[in-house]
Amino acid sequence: MTTGENSIAGEWQAAGGDFFHSVDPRTRQTGETRFYSATAQEIDAAVRAAADAFSSTRLFPATTLADFLDTSAEEIEASADALIATADAETALGSVRLNGELARTTGQLRAFSALLREGSHVEAVIDSALPDRTPLPRPDIRRMLLPLGPVAVFSASNFPFAFATAGGDSAAAFAAGCPVIVKGHPGHPATSELFAHAINAAVSACGFPPGYFSLLQGDGHDVGRILVEHPFLEAVGFTGSLRGGRALHDVAAQRPRPIPVFAEMGSINPVVITAGALAERGDEIVQGLAASATLGVGQFCTNPGLVLLPAGEAASAFIAASRDAMLASESGILLNASVESGLAQGVARSAALDNVQTHVHEDATQAEGFSYPHTVMQTDAATFVENADLQEEHFGPVTLFVTWKGDEELDRVLRSLSGQLTGSIHCGNEEAESLRPLLDALREKVGRLVWNGYPTGVEVTAAMQHGGPWPASNAAGTTSVGTNAIRRFMRPVAWQDLPDELLPEALQNSNPLGIVRLVNGELTREPLS
């Protein structure tokens, strides 16, 4: 049973009178539980409790933080059945998808735990003193990363597990030693509440201060704005729309003391298909592209929304086959009314432009649930370059095909692109070396390059880069997926000429933690003599 209350440092509260309901996407019916929007006082209490908790957790050893992450994963797994049933009722994502996402969520927590136990995340660097250097001696300088402080995490609509209450942003902040205040997504509030119970149980079991985690509910903008404006908050993690991410970025920048916002805001993820690829395996690419574009009803930030290919008979045949493949099946259920209305409005704007052809699966609209038919649009390179609106993300099963004539026209298309999360190239067996200029041009626009593959499916690894130039994200030098995400919530500090006994263990001469350190330009685990 869910209460609809907010979790403020382990205490469940509903002090305000504003409330909202979850909605079943399959039926459009509202649930019975009232979820109460957090008041300004509750938000203040949550952030102050987080700041109090940070006075302790900033000094916790990495192994203590790792134990908390492992315990959180165990508590989540103990609630798996209830979480999957509840999330399915709120998102219509289905038990197969949600089981996989649950495994990813607990896997992320354990991946950060393993990183903490290994220890290199602090990036310890030691440059020993050079007292005999001329004309001036060099002091002893040692540097490492430390946690920022209380972090606000905004849940995503399309990943109620992996990018929500206990998702990647929360896991990275917890691993850094930062208390987390989650702003739950109104599309899955009951799911958020169940996750909060699991995390609170881990907080209690590990003896952490209760302010290490809080959950705030709300279906408007006020809760998020008040949270980001709080003077004790130190950073924000966000996954969602460009509009939402930009709004939070602006609020944080306008504070008397600005703080960083790490926002992942979507992408159209261009896919370039060469003449050689069309000739050698066009039919295979058709099927793979259609599957990628309709995966999860197209509601992925890595959905391949733009396909670029050389004009000609082969391209025309490929587009026709892709259209048939995409329109052959009905669309599934969308997450919520906002996604449905936003998708309809966005496609209508694109379809109204001159020289844009639109093909829609006429029988795909569901009688009841939130839905949008599989849609294929087509235009040429000149039209695409002249209309910036065609770069709008269509968050659903919609793909735009653009044909180009010659390398110069393709280069103009690539130069016109805004920042993207991913860029993909499909080429023939003998084309790879000749495509280096294309690869280099696309590289400047994306955070991840995909070769002869599809952008959907983001591995949680240390090498993964999930972020890109604006507007894919507002911090292209960071990632929101993989263990390197921890660095968003840490800051470097240098110690100069301190006595060894006053240094953090990671920087002491004896290297008591046994971690890899960069000592005088060389990576080593050896102690300093």
Short mmCIF file of C-alpha atoms in Angstrom, two decimals:
data_model
loop_
_atom_site.label_atom_id
_atom_site.label_comp_id
_atom_site.label_asym_id
_atom_site.label_seq_id
_atom_site.Cartn_x
_atom_site.Cartn_y
_atom_site.Cartn_z
CA MET A 1 0.00 0.00 0.00
CA THR A 2 1.24 3.47 -0.88
CA THR A 3 0.50 6.50 1.26
CA GLY A 4 1.10 9.33 -1.22
CA GLU A 5 3.30 11.10 1.30
CA ASN A 6 6.77 12.56 0.95
CA SER A 7 9.76 10.91 2.61
CA ILE A 8 11.65 13.63 4.49
CA ALA A 9 14.82 12.16 6.02
CA GLY A 10 13.03 8.90 6.75
CA GLU A 11 9.80 10.47 8.01
CA TRP A 12 6.64 10.24 5.88
CA GLN A 13 4.78 13.54 5.66
CA ALA A 14 1.95 15.22 3.76
CA ALA A 15 1.78 18.74 5.12
CA GLY A 16 0.23 20.44 2.08
CA GLY A 17 -3.17 20.39 0.45
CA ASP A 18 -2.13 20.05 -3.21
CA PHE A 19 -2.26 16.53 -4.55
CA PHE A 20 -2.33 14.57 -7.79
CA HIS A 21 -3.00 10.99 -8.93
CA SER A 22 -1.12 8.47 -10.99
CA VAL A 23 -2.71 7.50 -14.32
CA ASP A 24 -2.88 4.07 -15.96
CA PRO A 25 -1.56 4.65 -19.53
CA ARG A 26 -3.52 1.69 -20.86
CA THR A 27 -6.91 2.97 -19.70
CA ARG A 28 -6.31 6.68 -18.95
CA GLN A 29 -7.91 6.02 -15.57
CA THR A 30 -6.62 7.80 -12.48
CA GLY A 31 -5.59 5.84 -9.41
CA GLU A 32 -7.18 6.18 -6.01
CA THR A 33 -4.12 7.26 -4.02
CA ARG A 34 -3.60 10.96 -3.48
CA PHE A 35 0.05 11.93 -3.87
CA TYR A 36 0.75 15.13 -2.00
CA SER A 37 3.02 17.75 -3.50
CA ALA A 38 5.82 18.71 -1.14
CA THR A 39 5.48 22.09 0.53
CA ALA A 40 8.22 24.70 0.74
CA GLN A 41 8.69 23.76 4.39
CA GLU A 42 9.07 20.07 3.55
CA ILE A 43 11.57 20.88 0.81
CA ASP A 44 13.55 23.04 3.21
CA ALA A 45 13.52 20.29 5.83
CA ALA A 46 14.75 17.71 3.30
CA VAL A 47 17.67 19.83 2.10
CA ARG A 48 18.66 20.88 5.62
CA ALA A 49 18.61 17.24 6.73
CA ALA A 50 20.80 16.39 3.72
CA ALA A 51 23.26 19.11 4.68
CA ASP A 52 23.38 17.76 8.23
CA ALA A 53 23.95 14.25 6.91
CA PHE A 54 26.77 15.46 4.68
CA SER A 55 28.73 16.68 7.68
CA SER A 56 29.13 12.98 8.51
CA THR A 57 29.02 11.18 5.17
CA ARG A 58 31.69 13.40 3.58
CA LEU A 59 34.15 11.65 5.90
CA PHE A 60 32.86 8.10 5.41
CA PRO A 61 35.40 5.66 3.99
CA ALA A 62 34.69 4.30 0.54
CA THR A 63 33.94 0.83 1.92
CA THR A 64 31.14 2.22 4.10
CA LEU A 65 29.55 3.91 1.10
CA ALA A 66 29.98 0.70 -0.90
CA ASP A 67 28.18 -1.28 1.79
CA PHE A 68 25.26 1.14 1.55
CA LEU A 69 25.05 0.72 -2.23
CA ASP A 70 25.10 -3.07 -1.93
CA THR A 71 22.44 -3.00 0.79
CA SER A 72 20.26 -0.70 -1.33
CA ALA A 73 20.47 -3.18 -4.21
CA GLU A 74 19.45 -6.01 -1.89
CA GLU A 75 16.48 -4.05 -0.51
CA ILE A 76 15.32 -3.22 -4.03
CA GLU A 77 15.54 -6.86 -5.09
CA ALA A 78 13.51 -7.87 -2.03
CA SER A 79 10.71 -5.59 -3.31
CA ALA A 80 11.05 -6.65 -6.96
CA ASP A 81 7.56 -8.11 -7.43
CA ALA A 82 5.78 -5.08 -6.00
CA LEU A 83 8.03 -2.67 -7.90
CA ILE A 84 7.44 -4.35 -11.26
CA ALA A 85 3.68 -4.62 -10.80
CA THR A 86 3.39 -1.02 -9.66
CA ALA A 87 5.63 0.39 -12.37
CA ASP A 88 3.78 -1.54 -15.06
CA ALA A 89 0.48 -0.09 -13.88
CA GLU A 90 1.93 3.43 -14.02
CA THR A 91 4.00 3.21 -17.24
CA ALA A 92 2.67 0.25 -19.28
CA LEU A 93 6.26 -0.77 -19.99
CA GLY A 94 5.57 -4.45 -19.36
CA SER A 95 7.13 -6.96 -17.00
CA VAL A 96 9.85 -8.12 -19.43
CA ARG A 97 11.21 -4.62 -19.94
CA LEU A 98 10.87 -3.77 -16.23
CA ASN A 99 12.61 -6.94 -15.08
CA GLY A 100 15.54 -6.01 -17.29
CA GLU A 101 15.51 -2.45 -16.02
CA LEU A 102 15.42 -3.65 -12.42
CA ALA A 103 18.55 -5.72 -13.06
CA ARG A 104 20.21 -2.70 -14.63
CA THR A 105 19.30 -0.56 -11.61
CA THR A 106 20.75 -2.93 -9.03
CA GLY A 107 23.67 -3.59 -11.35
CA GLN A 108 24.46 0.13 -11.43
CA LEU A 109 24.46 0.29 -7.64
CA ARG A 110 26.82 -2.67 -7.41
CA ALA A 111 29.07 -1.30 -10.18
CA PHE A 112 29.58 1.88 -8.16
CA SER A 113 30.18 -0.24 -5.07
CA ALA A 114 32.93 -2.12 -6.89
CA LEU A 115 34.43 1.16 -8.05
CA LEU A 116 34.56 2.44 -4.46
CA ARG A 117 36.23 -0.71 -3.22
CA GLU A 118 38.85 -0.45 -5.98
CA GLY A 119 39.45 3.19 -5.01
CA SER A 120 40.73 4.92 -8.14
CA HIS A 121 37.62 7.14 -8.41
CA VAL A 122 39.31 9.73 -6.16
CA GLU A 123 41.94 10.30 -8.87
CA ALA A 124 44.83 10.70 -6.41
CA VAL A 125 47.76 12.64 -7.85
CA ILE A 126 51.04 13.34 -6.06
CA ASP A 127 53.80 15.65 -7.28
CA SER A 128 56.62 15.39 -4.77
CA ALA A 129 58.58 18.38 -3.60
CA LEU A 130 61.70 19.38 -5.53
CA PRO A 131 63.63 21.45 -2.98
CA ASP A 132 66.69 21.75 -5.20
CA ARG A 133 64.85 22.98 -8.30
CA THR A 134 66.08 26.32 -9.65
CA PRO A 135 65.34 29.13 -9.79
CA LEU A 136 62.60 28.21 -7.28
CA PRO A 137 61.96 24.97 -5.39
CA ARG A 138 58.73 23.08 -6.04
CA PRO A 139 56.42 22.41 -3.07
CA ASP A 140 54.84 19.03 -2.38
CA ILE A 141 51.37 19.06 -4.02
CA ARG A 142 48.77 16.32 -3.72
CA ARG A 143 45.29 16.28 -5.28
CA MET A 144 42.15 14.16 -5.13
CA LEU A 145 38.38 14.36 -5.59
CA LEU A 146 35.95 15.00 -2.74
CA PRO A 147 32.12 14.92 -2.63
CA LEU A 148 30.23 18.11 -3.49
CA GLY A 149 27.40 17.95 -0.97
CA PRO A 150 23.59 17.55 -1.16
CA VAL A 151 22.39 16.65 -4.68
CA ALA A 152 18.89 16.97 -6.18
CA VAL A 153 17.97 14.22 -8.64
CA PHE A 154 15.04 14.63 -11.03
CA SER A 155 13.50 11.33 -12.10
CA ALA A 156 12.91 10.56 -15.78
CA SER A 157 9.53 9.48 -17.14
CA ASN A 158 10.75 6.73 -19.47
CA PHE A 159 12.98 4.81 -17.04
CA PRO A 160 11.06 4.46 -13.75
CA PHE A 161 13.88 2.32 -12.35
CA ALA A 162 17.21 3.04 -14.06
CA PHE A 163 16.86 6.86 -14.30
CA ALA A 164 14.61 7.52 -11.33
CA THR A 165 14.61 7.30 -7.53
CA ALA A 166 17.42 4.75 -7.26
CA GLY A 167 18.72 5.22 -10.79
CA GLY A 168 22.07 6.22 -12.19
CA ASP A 169 22.14 9.82 -10.94
CA SER A 170 21.24 8.76 -7.40
CA ALA A 171 23.71 5.88 -7.46
CA ALA A 172 26.53 8.17 -8.64
CA ALA A 173 25.78 10.79 -6.00
CA PHE A 174 25.47 8.21 -3.22
CA ALA A 175 28.79 6.68 -4.32
CA ALA A 176 30.44 10.08 -4.17
CA GLY A 177 29.27 10.46 -0.56
CA CYS A 178 26.57 13.02 -1.41
CA PRO A 179 23.12 12.94 0.22
CA VAL A 180 20.31 12.79 -2.36
CA ILE A 181 16.94 14.51 -2.51
CA VAL A 182 14.89 12.93 -5.31
CA LYS A 183 12.14 14.85 -7.08
CA GLY A 184 9.88 11.98 -8.11
CA HIS A 185 8.35 11.98 -11.58
CA PRO A 186 4.55 12.47 -11.47
CA GLY A 187 4.16 9.75 -14.08
CA HIS A 188 5.16 7.01 -11.63
CA PRO A 189 4.72 8.33 -8.05
CA ALA A 190 3.78 4.99 -6.46
CA THR A 191 6.88 3.39 -7.95
CA SER A 192 8.97 6.21 -6.52
CA GLU A 193 7.44 5.66 -3.08
CA LEU A 194 8.26 1.95 -3.12
CA PHE A 195 11.87 2.72 -4.05
CA ALA A 196 12.01 5.24 -1.22
CA HIS A 197 11.02 2.53 1.28
CA ALA A 198 13.86 0.33 -0.01
CA ILE A 199 16.46 3.11 0.21
CA ASN A 200 15.24 4.19 3.65
CA ALA A 201 15.65 0.59 4.80
CA ALA A 202 19.25 0.62 3.54
CA VAL A 203 19.92 3.94 5.27
CA SER A 204 18.68 2.48 8.53
CA ALA A 205 20.45 -0.87 8.15
CA CYS A 206 23.80 0.80 7.45
CA GLY A 207 23.48 3.33 10.24
CA PHE A 208 23.57 6.32 7.91
CA PRO A 209 22.08 9.66 8.98
CA PRO A 210 18.43 9.70 7.83
CA GLY A 211 18.95 12.88 5.81
CA TYR A 212 21.10 10.92 3.34
CA PHE A 213 17.92 10.37 1.31
CA SER A 214 14.59 12.10 0.83
CA LEU A 215 11.79 11.81 -1.76
CA LEU A 216 9.70 14.81 -2.78
CA GLN A 217 6.56 14.38 -4.89
CA GLY A 218 4.86 16.98 -7.07
CA ASP A 219 3.19 17.32 -10.47
CA GLY A 220 4.00 20.98 -11.18
CA HIS A 221 7.13 23.09 -11.51
CA ASP A 222 7.14 24.68 -8.05
CA VAL A 223 8.63 21.75 -6.15
CA GLY A 224 11.59 21.48 -8.50
CA ARG A 225 12.18 25.22 -8.62
CA ILE A 226 12.11 25.65 -4.84
CA LEU A 227 14.41 22.65 -4.45
CA VAL A 228 17.02 23.96 -6.90
CA GLU A 229 16.90 27.42 -5.33
CA HIS A 230 17.70 26.10 -1.84
CA PRO A 231 20.99 27.63 -0.66
CA PHE A 232 22.25 24.36 0.87
CA LEU A 233 21.94 22.38 -2.39
CA GLU A 234 25.21 21.79 -4.28
CA ALA A 235 24.30 20.08 -7.58
CA VAL A 236 21.44 18.79 -9.74
CA GLY A 237 21.07 15.68 -11.88
CA PHE A 238 18.33 15.69 -14.53
CA THR A 239 17.15 13.42 -17.34
CA GLY A 240 14.27 14.63 -19.48
CA SER A 241 13.25 17.21 -22.04
CA LEU A 242 15.22 20.17 -23.36
CA ARG A 243 12.59 22.50 -21.97
CA GLY A 244 12.79 21.01 -18.48
CA GLY A 245 16.57 20.79 -18.41
CA ARG A 246 17.00 24.35 -19.66
CA ALA A 247 14.57 25.63 -17.02
CA LEU A 248 16.52 23.98 -14.19
CA HIS A 249 19.82 25.15 -15.67
CA ASP A 250 18.54 28.74 -15.70
CA VAL A 251 17.18 28.54 -12.14
CA ALA A 252 20.52 27.23 -10.85
CA ALA A 253 22.47 29.87 -12.77
CA GLN A 254 20.36 32.69 -11.36
CA ARG A 255 20.93 31.74 -7.72
CA PRO A 256 23.08 34.13 -5.65
CA ARG A 257 25.55 31.22 -5.59
CA PRO A 258 25.11 29.25 -8.83
CA ILE A 259 25.48 25.48 -8.75
CA PRO A 260 26.07 22.93 -11.52
CA VAL A 261 23.17 21.20 -13.26
CA PHE A 262 23.98 18.00 -15.13
CA ALA A 263 21.11 17.67 -17.60
CA GLU A 264 20.64 15.01 -20.27
CA MET A 265 17.97 16.43 -22.58
CA GLY A 266 17.45 14.06 -25.49
CA SER A 267 18.61 13.77 -29.06
CA ILE A 268 17.59 12.75 -32.60
CA ASN A 269 20.68 10.52 -32.95
CA PRO A 270 21.58 10.73 -36.67
CA VAL A 271 22.25 7.51 -38.56
CA VAL A 272 24.29 7.82 -41.78
CA ILE A 273 23.89 4.97 -44.27
CA THR A 274 26.34 4.88 -47.19
CA ALA A 275 25.85 3.61 -50.71
CA GLY A 276 27.98 0.57 -49.94
CA ALA A 277 25.85 -0.35 -46.93
CA LEU A 278 22.66 0.01 -48.97
CA ALA A 279 24.03 -2.29 -51.67
CA GLU A 280 25.53 -4.95 -49.40
CA ARG A 281 22.98 -5.30 -46.61
CA GLY A 282 20.13 -2.87 -47.11
CA ASP A 283 17.46 -5.41 -46.14
CA GLU A 284 19.28 -6.27 -42.91
CA ILE A 285 19.61 -2.60 -41.96
CA VAL A 286 15.92 -2.01 -42.64
CA GLN A 287 14.95 -4.56 -40.03
CA GLY A 288 17.52 -3.42 -37.48
CA LEU A 289 16.62 0.23 -37.90
CA ALA A 290 12.87 -0.40 -37.60
CA ALA A 291 13.41 -2.45 -34.46
CA SER A 292 15.58 0.27 -32.93
CA ALA A 293 13.17 3.08 -33.86
CA THR A 294 10.15 1.34 -32.35
CA LEU A 295 11.86 -0.18 -29.31
CA GLY A 296 10.04 0.89 -26.17
CA VAL A 297 7.46 2.65 -28.38
CA GLY A 298 10.26 4.97 -29.48
CA GLN A 299 10.53 6.48 -26.00
CA PHE A 300 14.32 6.34 -25.68
CA CYS A 301 16.68 9.30 -25.65
CA THR A 302 18.84 7.26 -28.06
CA ASN A 303 16.01 6.58 -30.53
CA PRO A 304 17.30 6.88 -34.14
CA GLY A 305 15.10 9.81 -35.17
CA LEU A 306 17.13 10.95 -38.20
CA VAL A 307 18.40 8.75 -41.04
CA LEU A 308 20.72 10.23 -43.70
CA LEU A 309 21.36 8.40 -46.96
CA PRO A 310 22.55 9.18 -50.52
CA ALA A 311 19.74 10.05 -52.94
CA GLY A 312 18.96 7.53 -55.67
CA GLU A 313 16.98 4.43 -56.46
CA ALA A 314 18.61 2.41 -53.70
CA ALA A 315 17.70 5.06 -51.14
CA SER A 316 14.12 5.26 -52.39
CA ALA A 317 13.78 1.49 -52.11
CA PHE A 318 15.33 1.52 -48.63
CA ILE A 319 12.99 4.24 -47.39
CA ALA A 320 9.98 2.41 -48.81
CA ALA A 321 11.06 -0.83 -47.13
CA SER A 322 11.72 0.98 -43.85
CA ARG A 323 8.32 2.61 -44.05
CA ASP A 324 6.68 -0.76 -44.58
CA ALA A 325 8.63 -2.29 -41.69
CA MET A 326 7.74 0.52 -39.28
CA LEU A 327 4.12 0.80 -40.34
CA ALA A 328 3.53 -2.94 -40.34
CA SER A 329 2.81 -3.08 -36.62
CA GLU A 330 0.67 -1.00 -34.34
CA SER A 331 2.23 1.37 -31.88
CA GLY A 332 2.27 0.42 -28.23
CA ILE A 333 1.15 2.40 -25.21
CA LEU A 334 2.89 5.69 -24.49
CA LEU A 335 3.95 6.68 -20.99
CA ASN A 336 1.49 9.46 -20.30
CA ALA A 337 -0.76 12.18 -21.70
CA SER A 338 2.09 14.69 -21.88
CA VAL A 339 4.14 12.42 -24.15
CA GLU A 340 1.11 11.78 -26.35
CA SER A 341 0.17 15.43 -26.79
CA GLY A 342 3.76 16.60 -27.20
CA LEU A 343 4.42 13.98 -29.87
CA ALA A 344 1.27 14.87 -31.80
CA GLN A 345 2.09 18.59 -31.75
CA GLY A 346 5.72 18.07 -32.72
CA VAL A 347 4.94 15.80 -35.68
CA ALA A 348 2.22 18.19 -36.86
CA ARG A 349 4.72 21.07 -36.96
CA SER A 350 7.23 19.03 -38.94
CA ALA A 351 4.63 17.60 -41.31
CA ALA A 352 3.31 21.10 -42.11
CA LEU A 353 6.63 22.18 -43.62
CA ASP A 354 6.98 22.30 -47.40
CA ASN A 355 8.65 19.32 -49.05
CA VAL A 356 8.14 17.01 -46.04
CA GLN A 357 6.26 13.80 -46.81
CA THR A 358 4.58 12.01 -43.92
CA HIS A 359 3.38 8.40 -43.75
CA VAL A 360 1.31 7.22 -40.79
CA HIS A 361 0.05 3.80 -39.76
CA GLU A 362 -3.64 4.61 -40.07
CA ASP A 363 -4.89 1.78 -37.86
CA ALA A 364 -2.41 2.13 -35.03
CA THR A 365 -4.20 4.55 -32.71
CA GLN A 366 -5.57 2.71 -29.70
CA ALA A 367 -9.20 3.16 -28.69
CA GLU A 368 -8.26 3.81 -25.09
CA GLY A 369 -4.68 4.15 -23.86
CA PHE A 370 -2.14 6.84 -24.63
CA SER A 371 -0.81 6.08 -28.09
CA TYR A 372 0.61 7.47 -31.31
CA PRO A 373 0.91 5.64 -34.65
CA HIS A 374 4.25 4.64 -36.11
CA THR A 375 5.22 7.51 -38.41
CA VAL A 376 7.80 7.94 -41.17
CA MET A 377 8.72 11.33 -42.62
CA GLN A 378 10.92 12.09 -45.61
CA THR A 379 12.63 15.16 -47.08
CA ASP A 380 15.84 16.26 -48.78
CA ALA A 381 19.03 17.76 -47.39
CA ALA A 382 18.28 21.33 -48.48
CA THR A 383 14.93 21.32 -46.70
CA PHE A 384 16.47 19.87 -43.55
CA VAL A 385 19.25 22.47 -43.43
CA GLU A 386 16.80 25.34 -43.97
CA ASN A 387 14.37 24.26 -41.25
CA ALA A 388 15.80 23.99 -37.76
CA ASP A 389 12.41 22.68 -36.56
CA LEU A 390 13.20 19.38 -38.27
CA GLN A 391 15.82 18.79 -35.58
CA GLU A 392 13.11 18.67 -32.91
CA GLU A 393 13.10 15.40 -31.01
CA HIS A 394 9.93 13.38 -31.65
CA PHE A 395 9.73 11.33 -28.46
CA GLY A 396 7.98 8.28 -29.83
CA PRO A 397 7.92 5.89 -32.83
CA VAL A 398 8.77 8.55 -35.44
CA THR A 399 11.71 8.64 -37.87
CA LEU A 400 12.75 11.28 -40.42
CA PHE A 401 14.63 10.15 -43.56
CA VAL A 402 16.78 12.76 -45.33
CA THR A 403 18.45 12.17 -48.70
CA TRP A 404 21.63 13.98 -49.73
CA LYS A 405 23.47 14.47 -53.02
CA GLY A 406 27.24 14.37 -52.79
CA ASP A 407 29.68 14.71 -49.92
CA GLU A 408 29.41 18.50 -49.76
CA GLU A 409 25.67 18.36 -49.15
CA LEU A 410 26.10 15.69 -46.48
CA ASP A 411 28.75 17.86 -44.85
CA ARG A 412 26.30 20.80 -44.75
CA VAL A 413 23.73 18.59 -43.06
CA LEU A 414 26.21 17.45 -40.45
CA ARG A 415 27.41 20.99 -39.81
CA SER A 416 23.81 22.12 -39.30
CA LEU A 417 23.17 19.51 -36.62
CA SER A 418 22.88 20.54 -33.01
CA GLY A 419 24.60 18.43 -30.34
CA GLN A 420 23.58 14.78 -30.14
CA LEU A 421 23.94 11.89 -27.71
CA THR A 422 24.92 9.49 -30.50
CA GLY A 423 25.82 9.33 -34.17
CA SER A 424 25.86 6.10 -36.18
CA ILE A 425 27.48 5.10 -39.48
CA HIS A 426 26.56 2.07 -41.59
CA CYS A 427 29.07 1.39 -44.35
CA GLY A 428 30.11 -1.24 -46.85
CA ASN A 429 33.01 -3.64 -46.42
CA GLU A 430 35.44 -1.60 -48.54
CA GLU A 431 34.41 1.90 -47.46
CA ALA A 432 35.84 2.26 -43.97
CA GLU A 433 39.06 4.15 -44.77
CA SER A 434 37.35 6.56 -47.15
CA LEU A 435 34.87 7.53 -44.44
CA ARG A 436 37.42 9.05 -42.08
CA PRO A 437 36.33 12.65 -42.96
CA LEU A 438 32.69 11.70 -42.28
CA LEU A 439 33.66 10.09 -38.99
CA ASP A 440 35.64 13.15 -37.95
CA ALA A 441 32.78 15.52 -38.85
CA LEU A 442 30.20 13.47 -36.98
CA ARG A 443 32.50 13.17 -33.98
CA GLU A 444 32.26 16.92 -33.37
CA LYS A 445 28.49 16.68 -32.87
CA VAL A 446 28.05 13.62 -30.65
CA GLY A 447 28.99 11.98 -27.39
CA ARG A 448 29.07 8.41 -28.73
CA LEU A 449 29.92 7.08 -32.19
CA VAL A 450 28.31 3.81 -33.30
CA TRP A 451 29.77 1.79 -36.19
CA ASN A 452 27.46 -0.52 -38.15
CA GLY A 453 25.03 -0.64 -35.25
CA TYR A 454 22.10 1.13 -33.65
CA PRO A 455 22.11 3.72 -30.85
CA THR A 456 19.48 2.16 -28.58
CA GLY A 457 20.97 0.12 -25.77
CA VAL A 458 23.34 1.99 -23.45
CA GLU A 459 25.82 -0.22 -21.61
CA VAL A 460 26.61 0.65 -18.00
CA THR A 461 30.41 0.53 -18.21
CA ALA A 462 33.33 2.77 -17.31
CA ALA A 463 33.90 3.56 -20.98
CA MET A 464 30.33 4.62 -21.73
CA GLN A 465 29.68 8.26 -22.64
CA HIS A 466 26.04 9.29 -22.32
CA GLY A 467 25.97 13.00 -22.96
CA GLY A 468 26.96 15.29 -25.78
CA PRO A 469 27.24 18.89 -26.95
CA TRP A 470 24.30 21.21 -26.26
CA PRO A 471 21.38 20.53 -26.36
CA ALA A 472 21.91 16.79 -25.90
CA SER A 473 23.33 17.76 -22.53
CA ASN A 474 24.52 20.94 -20.87
CA ALA A 475 27.80 19.42 -19.69
CA ALA A 476 29.45 17.64 -22.59
CA GLY A 477 32.46 16.72 -20.50
CA THR A 478 30.41 14.43 -18.26
CA THR A 479 28.34 11.26 -18.59
CA SER A 480 25.12 10.21 -16.89
CA VAL A 481 25.69 6.49 -17.51
CA GLY A 482 28.56 4.34 -16.29
CA THR A 483 30.84 4.60 -13.31
CA ASN A 484 32.51 7.78 -14.57
CA ALA A 485 29.22 9.50 -13.72
CA ILE A 486 30.49 9.77 -10.14
CA ARG A 487 32.83 12.59 -11.16
CA ARG A 488 29.88 14.96 -11.69
CA PHE A 489 29.31 15.01 -7.95
CA MET A 490 32.91 15.40 -6.81
CA ARG A 491 35.34 18.31 -6.85
CA PRO A 492 39.15 18.44 -6.81
CA VAL A 493 41.10 19.70 -3.81
CA ALA A 494 44.88 20.09 -3.62
CA TRP A 495 47.00 19.88 -0.47
CA GLN A 496 50.34 21.71 -0.46
CA ASP A 497 53.17 20.85 1.94
CA LEU A 498 50.89 19.24 4.54
CA PRO A 499 52.32 16.82 7.12
CA ASP A 500 51.71 13.24 6.07
CA GLU A 501 49.55 12.46 9.10
CA LEU A 502 47.11 15.27 8.19
CA LEU A 503 46.57 14.10 4.63
CA PRO A 504 43.63 11.92 3.54
CA GLU A 505 44.61 8.26 3.43
CA ALA A 506 44.47 8.27 -0.36
CA LEU A 507 47.34 10.78 -0.43
CA GLN A 508 49.53 9.54 2.43
CA ASN A 509 53.04 8.31 1.67
CA SER A 510 52.36 4.71 2.67
CA ASN A 511 49.25 4.45 0.43
CA PRO A 512 47.30 2.57 3.16
CA LEU A 513 44.34 2.08 0.78
CA GLY A 514 46.53 0.36 -1.80
CA ILE A 515 44.95 2.34 -4.66
CA VAL A 516 46.44 3.31 -8.01
CA ARG A 517 47.87 6.83 -7.87
CA LEU A 518 49.62 9.11 -10.35
CA VAL A 519 52.91 9.77 -8.56
CA ASN A 520 55.34 12.10 -10.28
CA GLY A 521 53.83 11.26 -13.64
CA GLU A 522 53.69 7.46 -13.21
CA LEU A 523 50.71 5.27 -12.28
CA THR A 524 51.62 3.07 -9.33
CA ARG A 525 50.34 1.42 -6.18
CA GLU A 526 53.74 1.63 -4.53
CA PRO A 527 54.20 3.79 -1.41
CA LEU A 528 56.43 6.81 -1.42
CA SER A 529 59.75 6.33 0.30
#
